[in-house]
Coordinates of C-alpha atoms in Angstrom, one line a residue:
X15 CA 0.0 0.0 0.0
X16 CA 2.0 2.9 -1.1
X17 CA 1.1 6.3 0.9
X18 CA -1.5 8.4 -1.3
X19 CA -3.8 4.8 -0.5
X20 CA -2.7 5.1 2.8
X21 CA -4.2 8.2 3.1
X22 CA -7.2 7.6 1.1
X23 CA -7.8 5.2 4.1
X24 CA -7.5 7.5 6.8
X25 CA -9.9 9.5 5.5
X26 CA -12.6 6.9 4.8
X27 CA -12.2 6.6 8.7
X28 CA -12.7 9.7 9.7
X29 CA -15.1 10.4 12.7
X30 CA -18.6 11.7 11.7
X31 CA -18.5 15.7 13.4
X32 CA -21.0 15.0 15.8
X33 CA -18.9 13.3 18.2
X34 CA -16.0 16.1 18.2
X35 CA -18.7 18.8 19.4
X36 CA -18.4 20.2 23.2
X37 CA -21.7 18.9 24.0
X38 CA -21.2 15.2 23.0
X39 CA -18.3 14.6 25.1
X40 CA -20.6 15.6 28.3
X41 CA -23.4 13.2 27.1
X42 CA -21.0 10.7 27.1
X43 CA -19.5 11.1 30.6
X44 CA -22.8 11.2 31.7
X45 CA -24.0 7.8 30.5
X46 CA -20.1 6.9 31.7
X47 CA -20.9 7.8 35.5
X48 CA -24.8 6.1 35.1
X49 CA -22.8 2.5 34.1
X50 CA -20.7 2.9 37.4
X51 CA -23.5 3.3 39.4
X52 CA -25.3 1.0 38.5
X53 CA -22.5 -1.8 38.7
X54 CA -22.2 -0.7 42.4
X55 CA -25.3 -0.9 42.9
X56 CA -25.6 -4.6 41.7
X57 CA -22.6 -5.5 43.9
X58 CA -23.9 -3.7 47.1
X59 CA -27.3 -4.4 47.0
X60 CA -27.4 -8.0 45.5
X61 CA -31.1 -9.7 44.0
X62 CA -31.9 -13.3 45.6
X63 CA -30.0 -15.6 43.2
X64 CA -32.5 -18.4 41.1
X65 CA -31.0 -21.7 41.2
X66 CA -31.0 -24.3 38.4
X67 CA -31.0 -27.6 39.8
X68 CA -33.0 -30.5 40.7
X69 CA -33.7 -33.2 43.8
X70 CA -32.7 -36.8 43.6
X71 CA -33.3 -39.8 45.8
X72 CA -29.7 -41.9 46.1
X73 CA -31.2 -45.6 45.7
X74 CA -29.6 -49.0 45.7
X75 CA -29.1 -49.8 42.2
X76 CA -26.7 -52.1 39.6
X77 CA -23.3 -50.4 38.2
X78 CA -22.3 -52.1 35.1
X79 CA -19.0 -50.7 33.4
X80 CA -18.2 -52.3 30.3
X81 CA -16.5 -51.9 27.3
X82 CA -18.7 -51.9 24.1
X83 CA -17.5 -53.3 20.1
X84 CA -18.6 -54.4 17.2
X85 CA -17.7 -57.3 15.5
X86 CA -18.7 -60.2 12.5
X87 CA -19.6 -63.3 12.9
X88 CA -16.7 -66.5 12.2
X89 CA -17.3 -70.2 12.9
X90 CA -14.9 -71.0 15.7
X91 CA -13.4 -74.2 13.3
X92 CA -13.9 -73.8 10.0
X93 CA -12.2 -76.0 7.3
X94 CA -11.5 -75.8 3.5
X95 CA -12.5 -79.1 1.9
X96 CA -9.8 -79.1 -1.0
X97 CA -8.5 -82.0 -3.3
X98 CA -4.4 -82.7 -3.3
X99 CA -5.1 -84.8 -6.7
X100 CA -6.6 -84.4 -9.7
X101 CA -9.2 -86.3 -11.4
X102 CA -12.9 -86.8 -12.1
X103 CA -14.9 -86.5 -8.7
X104 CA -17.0 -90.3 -9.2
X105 CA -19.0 -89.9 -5.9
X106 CA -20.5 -86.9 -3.2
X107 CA -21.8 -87.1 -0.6
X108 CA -22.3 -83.4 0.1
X109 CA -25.6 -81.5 0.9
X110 CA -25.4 -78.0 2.2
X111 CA -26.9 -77.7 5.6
X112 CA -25.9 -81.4 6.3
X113 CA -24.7 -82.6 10.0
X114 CA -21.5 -84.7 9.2
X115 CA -19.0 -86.4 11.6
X116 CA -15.1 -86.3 11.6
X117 CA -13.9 -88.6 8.9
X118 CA -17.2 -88.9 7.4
X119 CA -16.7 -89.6 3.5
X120 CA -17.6 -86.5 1.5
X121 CA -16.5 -86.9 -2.2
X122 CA -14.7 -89.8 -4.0
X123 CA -11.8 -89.1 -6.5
X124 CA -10.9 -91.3 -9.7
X125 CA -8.3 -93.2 -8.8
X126 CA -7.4 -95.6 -11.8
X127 CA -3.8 -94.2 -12.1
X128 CA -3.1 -94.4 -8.5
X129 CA -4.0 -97.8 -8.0
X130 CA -2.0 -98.9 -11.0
X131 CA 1.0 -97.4 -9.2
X132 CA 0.0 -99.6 -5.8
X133 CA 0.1 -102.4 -8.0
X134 CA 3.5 -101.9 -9.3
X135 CA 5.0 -100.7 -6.4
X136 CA 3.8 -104.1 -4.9
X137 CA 5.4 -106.1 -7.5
X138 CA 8.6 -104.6 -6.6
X139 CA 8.7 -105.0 -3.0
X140 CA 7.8 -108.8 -3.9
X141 CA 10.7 -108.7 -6.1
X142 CA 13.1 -106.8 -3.9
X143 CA 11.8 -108.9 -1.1
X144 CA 13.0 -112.2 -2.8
X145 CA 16.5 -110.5 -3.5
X146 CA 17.3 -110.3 0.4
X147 CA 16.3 -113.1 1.7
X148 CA 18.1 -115.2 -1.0
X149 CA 21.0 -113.1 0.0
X150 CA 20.2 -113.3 3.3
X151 CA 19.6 -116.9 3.1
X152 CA 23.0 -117.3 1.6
X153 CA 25.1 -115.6 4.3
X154 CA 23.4 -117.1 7.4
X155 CA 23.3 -120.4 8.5
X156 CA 20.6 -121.6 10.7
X157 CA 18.9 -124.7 12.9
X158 CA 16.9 -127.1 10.9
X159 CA 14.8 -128.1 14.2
X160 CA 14.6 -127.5 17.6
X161 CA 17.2 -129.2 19.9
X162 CA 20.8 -129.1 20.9
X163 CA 24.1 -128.7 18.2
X164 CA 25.9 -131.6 18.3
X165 CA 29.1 -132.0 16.2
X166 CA 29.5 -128.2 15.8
X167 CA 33.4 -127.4 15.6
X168 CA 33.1 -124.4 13.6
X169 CA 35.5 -120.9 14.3
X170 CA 35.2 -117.8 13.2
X171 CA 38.0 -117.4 9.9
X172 CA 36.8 -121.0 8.9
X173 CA 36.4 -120.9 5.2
X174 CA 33.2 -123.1 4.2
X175 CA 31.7 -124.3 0.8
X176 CA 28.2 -124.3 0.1
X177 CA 26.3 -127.6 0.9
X178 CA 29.0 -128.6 3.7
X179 CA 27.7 -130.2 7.0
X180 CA 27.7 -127.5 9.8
X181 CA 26.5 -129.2 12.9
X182 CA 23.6 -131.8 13.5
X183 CA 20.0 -131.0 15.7
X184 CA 19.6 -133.0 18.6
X185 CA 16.0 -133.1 20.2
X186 CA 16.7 -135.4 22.9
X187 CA 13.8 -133.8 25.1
X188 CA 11.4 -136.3 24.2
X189 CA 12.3 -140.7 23.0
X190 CA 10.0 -143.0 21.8
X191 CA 10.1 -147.0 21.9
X192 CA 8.7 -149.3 19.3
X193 CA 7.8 -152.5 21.1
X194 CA 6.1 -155.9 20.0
X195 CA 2.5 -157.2 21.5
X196 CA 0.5 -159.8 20.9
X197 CA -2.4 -158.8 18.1
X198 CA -4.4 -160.2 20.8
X199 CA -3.3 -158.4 23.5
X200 CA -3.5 -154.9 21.6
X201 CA -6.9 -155.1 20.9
X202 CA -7.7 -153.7 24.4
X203 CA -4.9 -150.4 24.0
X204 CA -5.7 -147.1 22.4
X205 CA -3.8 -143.9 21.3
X206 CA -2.9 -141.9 24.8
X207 CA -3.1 -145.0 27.0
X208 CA -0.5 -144.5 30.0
X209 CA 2.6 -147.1 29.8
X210 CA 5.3 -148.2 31.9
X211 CA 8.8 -148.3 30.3
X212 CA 11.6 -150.2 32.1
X213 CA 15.0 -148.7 30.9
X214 CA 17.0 -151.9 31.2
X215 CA 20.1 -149.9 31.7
X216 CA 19.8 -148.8 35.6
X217 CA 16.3 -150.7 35.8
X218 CA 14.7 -147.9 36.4
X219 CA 10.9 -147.1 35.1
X220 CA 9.5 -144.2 33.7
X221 CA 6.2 -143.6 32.3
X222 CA 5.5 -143.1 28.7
X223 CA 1.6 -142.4 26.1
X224 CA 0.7 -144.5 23.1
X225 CA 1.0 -142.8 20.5
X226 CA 0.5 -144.9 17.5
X227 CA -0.9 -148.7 17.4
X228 CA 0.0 -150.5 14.2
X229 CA -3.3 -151.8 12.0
X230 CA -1.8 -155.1 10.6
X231 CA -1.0 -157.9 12.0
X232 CA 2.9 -159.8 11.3
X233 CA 2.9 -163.8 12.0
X234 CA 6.0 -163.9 13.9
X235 CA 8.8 -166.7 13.7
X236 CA 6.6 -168.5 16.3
X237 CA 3.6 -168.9 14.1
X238 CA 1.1 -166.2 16.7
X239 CA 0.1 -162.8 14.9
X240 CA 2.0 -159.6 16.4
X241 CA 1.3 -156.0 16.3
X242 CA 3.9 -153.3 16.9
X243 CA 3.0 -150.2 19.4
X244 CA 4.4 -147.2 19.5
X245 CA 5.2 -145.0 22.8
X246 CA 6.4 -141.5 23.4
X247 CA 8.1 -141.2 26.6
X248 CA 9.3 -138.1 28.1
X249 CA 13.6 -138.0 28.5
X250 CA 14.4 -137.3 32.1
X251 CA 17.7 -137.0 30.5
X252 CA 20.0 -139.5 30.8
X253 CA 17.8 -141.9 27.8
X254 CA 20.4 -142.5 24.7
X255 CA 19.7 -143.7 21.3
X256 CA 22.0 -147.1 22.4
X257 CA 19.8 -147.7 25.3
X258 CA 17.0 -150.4 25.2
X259 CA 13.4 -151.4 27.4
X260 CA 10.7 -153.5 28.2
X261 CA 7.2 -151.5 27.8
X262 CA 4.0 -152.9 30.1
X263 CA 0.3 -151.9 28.6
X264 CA -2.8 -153.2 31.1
X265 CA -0.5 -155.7 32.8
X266 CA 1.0 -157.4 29.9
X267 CA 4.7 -156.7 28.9
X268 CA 6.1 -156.6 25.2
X269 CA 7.4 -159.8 23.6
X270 CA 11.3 -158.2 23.6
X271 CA 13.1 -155.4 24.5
X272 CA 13.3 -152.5 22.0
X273 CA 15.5 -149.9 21.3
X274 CA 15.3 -146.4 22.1
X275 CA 14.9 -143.6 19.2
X276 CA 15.4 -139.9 19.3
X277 CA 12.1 -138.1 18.3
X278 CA 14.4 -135.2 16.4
X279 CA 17.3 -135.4 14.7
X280 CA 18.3 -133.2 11.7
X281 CA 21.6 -131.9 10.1
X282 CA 22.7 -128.1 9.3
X283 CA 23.8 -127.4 5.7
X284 CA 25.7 -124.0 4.5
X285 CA 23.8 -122.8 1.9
X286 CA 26.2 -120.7 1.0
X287 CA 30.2 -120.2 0.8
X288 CA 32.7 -117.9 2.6
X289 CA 34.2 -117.3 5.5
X290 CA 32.8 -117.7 9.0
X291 CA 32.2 -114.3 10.4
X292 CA 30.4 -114.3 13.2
X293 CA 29.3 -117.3 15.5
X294 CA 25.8 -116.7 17.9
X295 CA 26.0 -120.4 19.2
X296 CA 28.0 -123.4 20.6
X297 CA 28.3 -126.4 20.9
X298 CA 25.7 -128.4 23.2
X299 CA 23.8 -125.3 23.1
X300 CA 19.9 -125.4 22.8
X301 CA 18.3 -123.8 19.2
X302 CA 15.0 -123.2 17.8
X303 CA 13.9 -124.0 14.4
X304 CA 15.2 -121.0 12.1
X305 CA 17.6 -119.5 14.4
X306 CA 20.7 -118.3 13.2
X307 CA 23.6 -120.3 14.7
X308 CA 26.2 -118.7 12.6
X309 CA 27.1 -115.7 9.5
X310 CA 29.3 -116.2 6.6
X311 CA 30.8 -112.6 5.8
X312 CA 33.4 -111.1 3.9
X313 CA 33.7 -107.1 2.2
X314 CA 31.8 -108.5 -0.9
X315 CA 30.1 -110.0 0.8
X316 CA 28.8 -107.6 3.5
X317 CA 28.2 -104.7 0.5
X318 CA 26.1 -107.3 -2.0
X319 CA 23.7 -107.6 1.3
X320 CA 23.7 -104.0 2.0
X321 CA 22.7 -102.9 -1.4
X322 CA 19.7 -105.6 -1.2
X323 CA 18.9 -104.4 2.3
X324 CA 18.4 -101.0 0.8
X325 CA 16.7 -101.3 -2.3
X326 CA 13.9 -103.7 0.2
X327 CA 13.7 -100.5 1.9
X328 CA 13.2 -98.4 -1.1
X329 CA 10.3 -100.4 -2.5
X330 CA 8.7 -100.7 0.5
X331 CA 8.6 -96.5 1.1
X332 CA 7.6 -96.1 -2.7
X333 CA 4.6 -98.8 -1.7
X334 CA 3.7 -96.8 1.0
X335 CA 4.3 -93.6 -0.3
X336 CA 1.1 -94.9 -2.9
X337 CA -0.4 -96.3 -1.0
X338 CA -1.0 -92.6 1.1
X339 CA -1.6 -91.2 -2.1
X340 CA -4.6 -93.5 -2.4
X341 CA -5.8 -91.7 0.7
X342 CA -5.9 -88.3 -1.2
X343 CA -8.4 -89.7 -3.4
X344 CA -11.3 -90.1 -1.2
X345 CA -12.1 -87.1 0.7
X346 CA -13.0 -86.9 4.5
X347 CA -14.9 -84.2 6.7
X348 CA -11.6 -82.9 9.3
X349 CA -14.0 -82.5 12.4
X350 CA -17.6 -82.9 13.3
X351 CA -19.6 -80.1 11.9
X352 CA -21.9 -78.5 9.1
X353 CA -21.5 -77.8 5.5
X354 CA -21.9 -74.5 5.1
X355 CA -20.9 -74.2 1.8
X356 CA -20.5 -76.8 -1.5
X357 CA -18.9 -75.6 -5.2
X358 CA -17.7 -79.0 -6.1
X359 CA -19.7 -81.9 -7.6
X360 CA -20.2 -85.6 -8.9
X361 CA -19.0 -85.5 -12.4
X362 CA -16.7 -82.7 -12.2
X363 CA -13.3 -82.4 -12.4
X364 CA -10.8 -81.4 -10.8
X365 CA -7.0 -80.1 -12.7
X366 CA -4.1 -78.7 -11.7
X367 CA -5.3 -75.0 -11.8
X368 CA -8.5 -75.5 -9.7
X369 CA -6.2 -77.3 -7.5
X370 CA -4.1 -74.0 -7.5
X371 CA -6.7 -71.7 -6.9
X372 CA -7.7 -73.6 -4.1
X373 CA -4.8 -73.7 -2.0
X374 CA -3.9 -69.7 -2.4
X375 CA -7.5 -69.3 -1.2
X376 CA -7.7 -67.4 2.6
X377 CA -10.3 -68.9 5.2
X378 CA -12.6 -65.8 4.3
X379 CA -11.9 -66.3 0.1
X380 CA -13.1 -70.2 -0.5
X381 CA -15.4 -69.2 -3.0
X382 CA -13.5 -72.1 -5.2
X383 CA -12.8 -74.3 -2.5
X384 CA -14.5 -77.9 -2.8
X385 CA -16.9 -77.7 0.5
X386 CA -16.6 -75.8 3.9
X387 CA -17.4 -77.9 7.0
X388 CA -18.1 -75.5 10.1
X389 CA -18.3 -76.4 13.8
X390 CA -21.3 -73.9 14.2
X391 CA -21.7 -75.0 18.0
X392 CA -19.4 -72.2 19.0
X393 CA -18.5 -68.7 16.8
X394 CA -16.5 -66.0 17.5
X395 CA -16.0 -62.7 16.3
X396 CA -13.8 -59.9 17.4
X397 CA -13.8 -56.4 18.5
X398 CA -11.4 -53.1 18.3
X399 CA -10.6 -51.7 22.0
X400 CA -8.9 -48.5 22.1
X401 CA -5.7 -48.0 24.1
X402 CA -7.5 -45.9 26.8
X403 CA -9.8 -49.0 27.9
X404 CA -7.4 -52.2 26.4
X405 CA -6.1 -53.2 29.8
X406 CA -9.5 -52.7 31.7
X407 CA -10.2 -56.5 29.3
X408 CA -9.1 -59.5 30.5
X409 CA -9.4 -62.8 29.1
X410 CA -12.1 -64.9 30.4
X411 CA -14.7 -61.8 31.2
X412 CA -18.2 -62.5 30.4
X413 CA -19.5 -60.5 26.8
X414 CA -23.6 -59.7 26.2
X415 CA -23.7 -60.7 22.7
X416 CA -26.7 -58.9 20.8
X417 CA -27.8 -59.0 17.1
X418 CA -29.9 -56.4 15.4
X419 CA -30.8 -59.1 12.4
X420 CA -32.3 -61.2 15.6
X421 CA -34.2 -58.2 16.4
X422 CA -31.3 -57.9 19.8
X423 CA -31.6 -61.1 21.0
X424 CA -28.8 -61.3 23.7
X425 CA -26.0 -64.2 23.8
X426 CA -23.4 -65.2 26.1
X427 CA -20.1 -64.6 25.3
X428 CA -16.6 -64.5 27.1
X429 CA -13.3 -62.9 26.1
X430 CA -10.9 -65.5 24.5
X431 CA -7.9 -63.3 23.8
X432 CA -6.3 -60.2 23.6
X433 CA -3.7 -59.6 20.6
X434 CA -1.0 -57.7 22.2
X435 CA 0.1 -56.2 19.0
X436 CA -1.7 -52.9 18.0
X437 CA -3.1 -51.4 15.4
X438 CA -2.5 -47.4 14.9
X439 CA -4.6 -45.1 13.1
X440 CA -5.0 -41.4 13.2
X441 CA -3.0 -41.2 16.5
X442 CA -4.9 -43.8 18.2
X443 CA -4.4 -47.5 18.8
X444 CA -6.5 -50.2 18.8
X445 CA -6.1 -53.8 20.1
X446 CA -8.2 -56.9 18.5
X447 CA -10.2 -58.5 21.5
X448 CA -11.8 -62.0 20.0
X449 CA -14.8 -63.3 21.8
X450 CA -16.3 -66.8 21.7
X451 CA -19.9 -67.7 22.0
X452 CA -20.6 -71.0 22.8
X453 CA -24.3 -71.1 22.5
X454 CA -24.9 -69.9 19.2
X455 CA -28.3 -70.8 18.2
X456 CA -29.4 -68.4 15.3
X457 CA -25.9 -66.7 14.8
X458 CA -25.0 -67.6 11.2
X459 CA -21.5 -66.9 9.6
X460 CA -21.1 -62.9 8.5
X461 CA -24.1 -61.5 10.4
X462 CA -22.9 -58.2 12.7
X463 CA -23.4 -58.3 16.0
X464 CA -22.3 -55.8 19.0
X465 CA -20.7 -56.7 22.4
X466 CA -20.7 -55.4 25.9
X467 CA -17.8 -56.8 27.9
X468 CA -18.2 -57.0 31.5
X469 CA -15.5 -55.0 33.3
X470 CA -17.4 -54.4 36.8
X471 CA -20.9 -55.7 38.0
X472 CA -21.7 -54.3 41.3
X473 CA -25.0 -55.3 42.2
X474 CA -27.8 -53.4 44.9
X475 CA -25.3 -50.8 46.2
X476 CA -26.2 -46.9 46.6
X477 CA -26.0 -44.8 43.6
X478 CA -26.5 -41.5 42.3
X479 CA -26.0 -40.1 39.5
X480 CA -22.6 -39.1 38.3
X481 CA -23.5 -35.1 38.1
X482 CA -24.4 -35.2 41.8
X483 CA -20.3 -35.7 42.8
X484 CA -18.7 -32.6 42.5
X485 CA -15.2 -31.5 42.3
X486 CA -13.5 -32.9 45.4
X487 CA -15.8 -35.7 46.1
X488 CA -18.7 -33.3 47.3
X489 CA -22.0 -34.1 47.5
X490 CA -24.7 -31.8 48.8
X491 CA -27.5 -33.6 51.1
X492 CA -31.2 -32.0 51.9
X493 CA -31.5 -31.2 55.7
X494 CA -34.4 -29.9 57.5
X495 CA -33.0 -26.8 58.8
X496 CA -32.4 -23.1 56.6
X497 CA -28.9 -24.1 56.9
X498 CA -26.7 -22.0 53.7
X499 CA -23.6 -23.5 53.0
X500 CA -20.8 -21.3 52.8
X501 CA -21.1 -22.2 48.9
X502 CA -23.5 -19.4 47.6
X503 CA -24.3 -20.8 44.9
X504 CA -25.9 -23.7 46.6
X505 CA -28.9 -22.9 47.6
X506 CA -30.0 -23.2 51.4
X507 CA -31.3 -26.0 52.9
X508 CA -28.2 -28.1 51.6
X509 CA -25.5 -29.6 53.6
X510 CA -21.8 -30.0 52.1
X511 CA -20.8 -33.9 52.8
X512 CA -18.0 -35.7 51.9
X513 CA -18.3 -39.2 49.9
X514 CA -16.5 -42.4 49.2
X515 CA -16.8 -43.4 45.4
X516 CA -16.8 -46.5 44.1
X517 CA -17.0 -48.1 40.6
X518 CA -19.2 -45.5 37.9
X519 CA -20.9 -46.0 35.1
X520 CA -22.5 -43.5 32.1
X521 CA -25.1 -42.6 34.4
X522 CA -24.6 -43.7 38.0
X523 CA -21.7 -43.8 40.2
X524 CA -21.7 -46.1 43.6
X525 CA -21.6 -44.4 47.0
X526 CA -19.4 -46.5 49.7
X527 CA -19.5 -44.2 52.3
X528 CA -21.0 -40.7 53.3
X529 CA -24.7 -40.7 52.2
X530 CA -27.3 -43.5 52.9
X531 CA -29.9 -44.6 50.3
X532 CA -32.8 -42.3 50.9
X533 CA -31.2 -39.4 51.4
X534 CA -32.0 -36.2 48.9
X535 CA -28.9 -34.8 47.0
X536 CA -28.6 -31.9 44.9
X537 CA -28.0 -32.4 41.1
X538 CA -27.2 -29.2 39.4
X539 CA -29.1 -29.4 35.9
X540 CA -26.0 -26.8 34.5
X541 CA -24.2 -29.6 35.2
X542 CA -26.2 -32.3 33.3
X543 CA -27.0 -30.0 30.5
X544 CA -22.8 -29.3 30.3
X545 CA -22.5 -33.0 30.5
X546 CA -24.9 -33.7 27.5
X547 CA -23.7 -31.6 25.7
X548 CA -19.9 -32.5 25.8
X549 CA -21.6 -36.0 24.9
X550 CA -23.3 -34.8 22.4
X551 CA -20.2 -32.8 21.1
X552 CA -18.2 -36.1 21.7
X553 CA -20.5 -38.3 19.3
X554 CA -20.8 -35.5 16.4
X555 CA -16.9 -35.0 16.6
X556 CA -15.4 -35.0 12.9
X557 CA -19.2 -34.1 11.7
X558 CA -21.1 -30.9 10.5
X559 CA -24.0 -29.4 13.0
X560 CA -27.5 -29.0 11.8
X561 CA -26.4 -24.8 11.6
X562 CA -24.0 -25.8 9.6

């Protein structure tokens, strides 16, 4: 603004010539000196002062403080049904709505490929199978029967062909005795007939069972018919194949003495060649049918069995490793629950791109997934809690659960857990708080539904309401006298009393101590207008008024 505008200004400005006359400035002292006196006049003689406030009863009454949210509805277990094969779906078993049960059967896979595999996989365990055992076979050398080693002189270094004699099987546990009767007289024995057996070596006697009677008859040298009886006869131990007895059936001994057999004798063969490597038993020691006594060995040897061993083991994971695969093919429901959702069905197919689109699909995306199975017996849902209030929840406080779309019904919830790890936006934090409801009846996945947590019940204690506690923990109590507190702007009557708080809510706040339920306190309605409307400016924060 260069100077000829500033004064061009001035003079725009200029005073109108009325109020630079002589008798103006008078007027104006005069109405000057009439404001003073009447200010004094207001401060010295004071007008009785109208109060704006009301009367309230303190009652016994329920504070409830919670902490309110909003949330949408989850199943609490919720699985994906999605194929790990491909392949034409032959069977399902799938209804929307349907109740199923863990492993229930849900959709069945064409399998022909798979099971072709299975079958050569078995082949191949069969064959790799007969490999080690042969070579197996070849390098150990085991009992033929059960019994003692007799005529074993084998040590370890001993180089041995295959075919040669290793040792021989003695069972000498049990003998048996052929003996000669009468046809005549053996028509009153019978198989497991007790008989006495004199060992004629020592006399002694021992007891013995028929165990097999001969069904022809032999004219002996004497010209009488004979029949031969055979008896089993337990070894006490000191009975030998060169020892000989008389055996006694209902009185009536044999016709001669008879030799003494071994029930089990057998002999060892090497079924294959090498050196002797290892030796497991001795001499006069006691084996079982198919027990390895000894191991031929060698470097060649040792490797050639290896590589037989491993290849077995090969074949046999391949086998199995079908054999799961087979598994993938027939599709199961992973817990007991409802389908809540079914894309796939008999007849179509399923490639490797579906397959793909499947498995990058998130729990809340599985619009291509084959089914989803629910567990709608519990839901849960979760809730933003600001910083100021996150450490009032705790996990395991009971949640009111209501639903507009149920026209409020109310649910019971409780607080499952509190995620630590905030979320900031526009300078304020927020924590997730998931609640589960275990009673869910109605409640169906993505419906909205709004939560009270419980922070303090107090039940039947005195309250009144917040605007009656003033600054200081004042409350002012109705007397009976003209009592005027030293507080002018309370009005008389009044009494100034100090109270014990407890636990407040949006409304009420609990009196411990100080006032008794009945008594009349003073609410000023500046107060509760002030407080309205700092709620009201509170809830239309970031908005436009209706002036505007």
């Amino acid at each position: 603004m260069n100077n000829k505008e500033k004064l061009e200004t001035k003079k725009k400005f200029k005073l109108p010539k009325i109020f630079k006359s002589k008798k103006a400035k008078i007027i104006l002292v005069i109405i000057t000196i009439i404001l003073v006196f009447n200010i004094l006049g207001k401060i010295l003689n004071p007008e009785e002062k109208e109060f704006n406030y009301e009367e309230v009863t303190a009652i016994k009454g329920d504070i409830n403080v919670v902490v309110t949210g909003s949330g949408t509805i989850s199943p609490d277990n919720q699985y994906d049904i999605t194929a790990l094969v491909q392949g034409e779906i032959l069977e399902d078993y799938v209804e929307e709505g349907m109740l199923v049960k863990k492993d229930q059967l849900l959709y069945v896979i064409d399998s022909e490929d798979v099971n072709n595999s299975i079958s050569r996989a078995q082949l191949n365990v069969k064959n790799a199978e007969l490999t080690y055992n042969t070579m197996l076979n070849s390098v150990q050398i085991v009992a033929s029967s059960n019994g003692v080693l007799t005529d074993m002189n084998l040590k370890v270094g001993d180089m041995i062909g295959q075919g040669s004699i290793v040792a021989n099987v003695l069972d000498n546990s049990n003998v048996r005795i052929v003996a000669e009767f009468s046809s005549q007289d053996v028509k009153d024995m019978y198989i497991g007939q007790t008989a006495m057996v004199t060992v004629e070596k020592g006399f002694y006697q021992t007891t013995g069972n028929i165990s097999k009677i001969s069904s022809s008859n032999i004219i002996s040298n004497e010209g009488y018919a004979t029949s031969y009886v055979e008896v089993i006869v337990a070894n006490p131990g000191g009975i030998t194949d060169s020892d000989s007895g008389i055996v006694r059936i209902n009185n009536i001994n044999s016709n001669s003495s008879s030799k003494f057999e071994y029930m089990n004798k057998s002999v060892i063969y090497s079924t294959g060649s090498g050196y002797i490597k290892e030796i497991y038993k001795l001499k006069g020691d006691y084996v079982k049918k198919g027990e390895v006594i000894a191991r031929i060995g060698g470097d060649a040897i040792d490797t050639q069995l290896e590589q037989t061993k491993i290849a077995l083991e090969d074949s046999r994971i391949n086998l199995k490793n079908a054999q799961d695969q087979l598994d993938n093919y027939k599709i199961k429901s992973p817990i007991d629950g409802k389908v809540i959702l079914k894309n796939k069905k008999k007849g179509d197919i399923l490639s490797s791109s579906s397959m793909s689109a499947m498995s990058s699909m998130s729990a809340t995306t599985s619009s291509s997934a084959m089914a989803i199975v629910a567990n709608m017996n519990v839901i849960n849902f979760t809730i933003e809690v600001d910083e100021l209030e996150i450490s009032r929840i705790q996990k395991g406080q009971n949640v009111i659960v209501t639903c507009d779309a149920l026209n409020g019904k109310e649910y019971k919830g409780y607080v499952e857990n509190i995620n630590i790890v905030g979320k900031s936006q526009n300078g304020v934090t927020n924590y997730d708080v998931k609640i589960i409801v275990n009673d869910p009846e109605g409640l169906l996945p993505g419906m909205n539904v709004d939560a009270e947590v419980q922070i303090v019940s107090k039940p039947n204690v005195i309250t009144v309401p917040t605007s009656a506690v003033r600054k200081g923990n004042i409350v002012y109590v109705k007397t009976d006298t003209n009592y005027q507190d030293e507080d002018t702007n309370v009005p008389k009557g009044y009494k100034k009393v100090i109270v014990e708080i407890g636990e407040n809510d949006s409304d009420n706040v609990e009196i411990i101590s100080g006032i008794n339920e009945g008594d009349i306190v003073l609410v000023d309605k500046l107060v509760q207008k002030n407080l309205f409307e700092m709620m009201g400016g509170m809830n239309g924060m970031g908005g436009t008024t209706p002036e505007e």
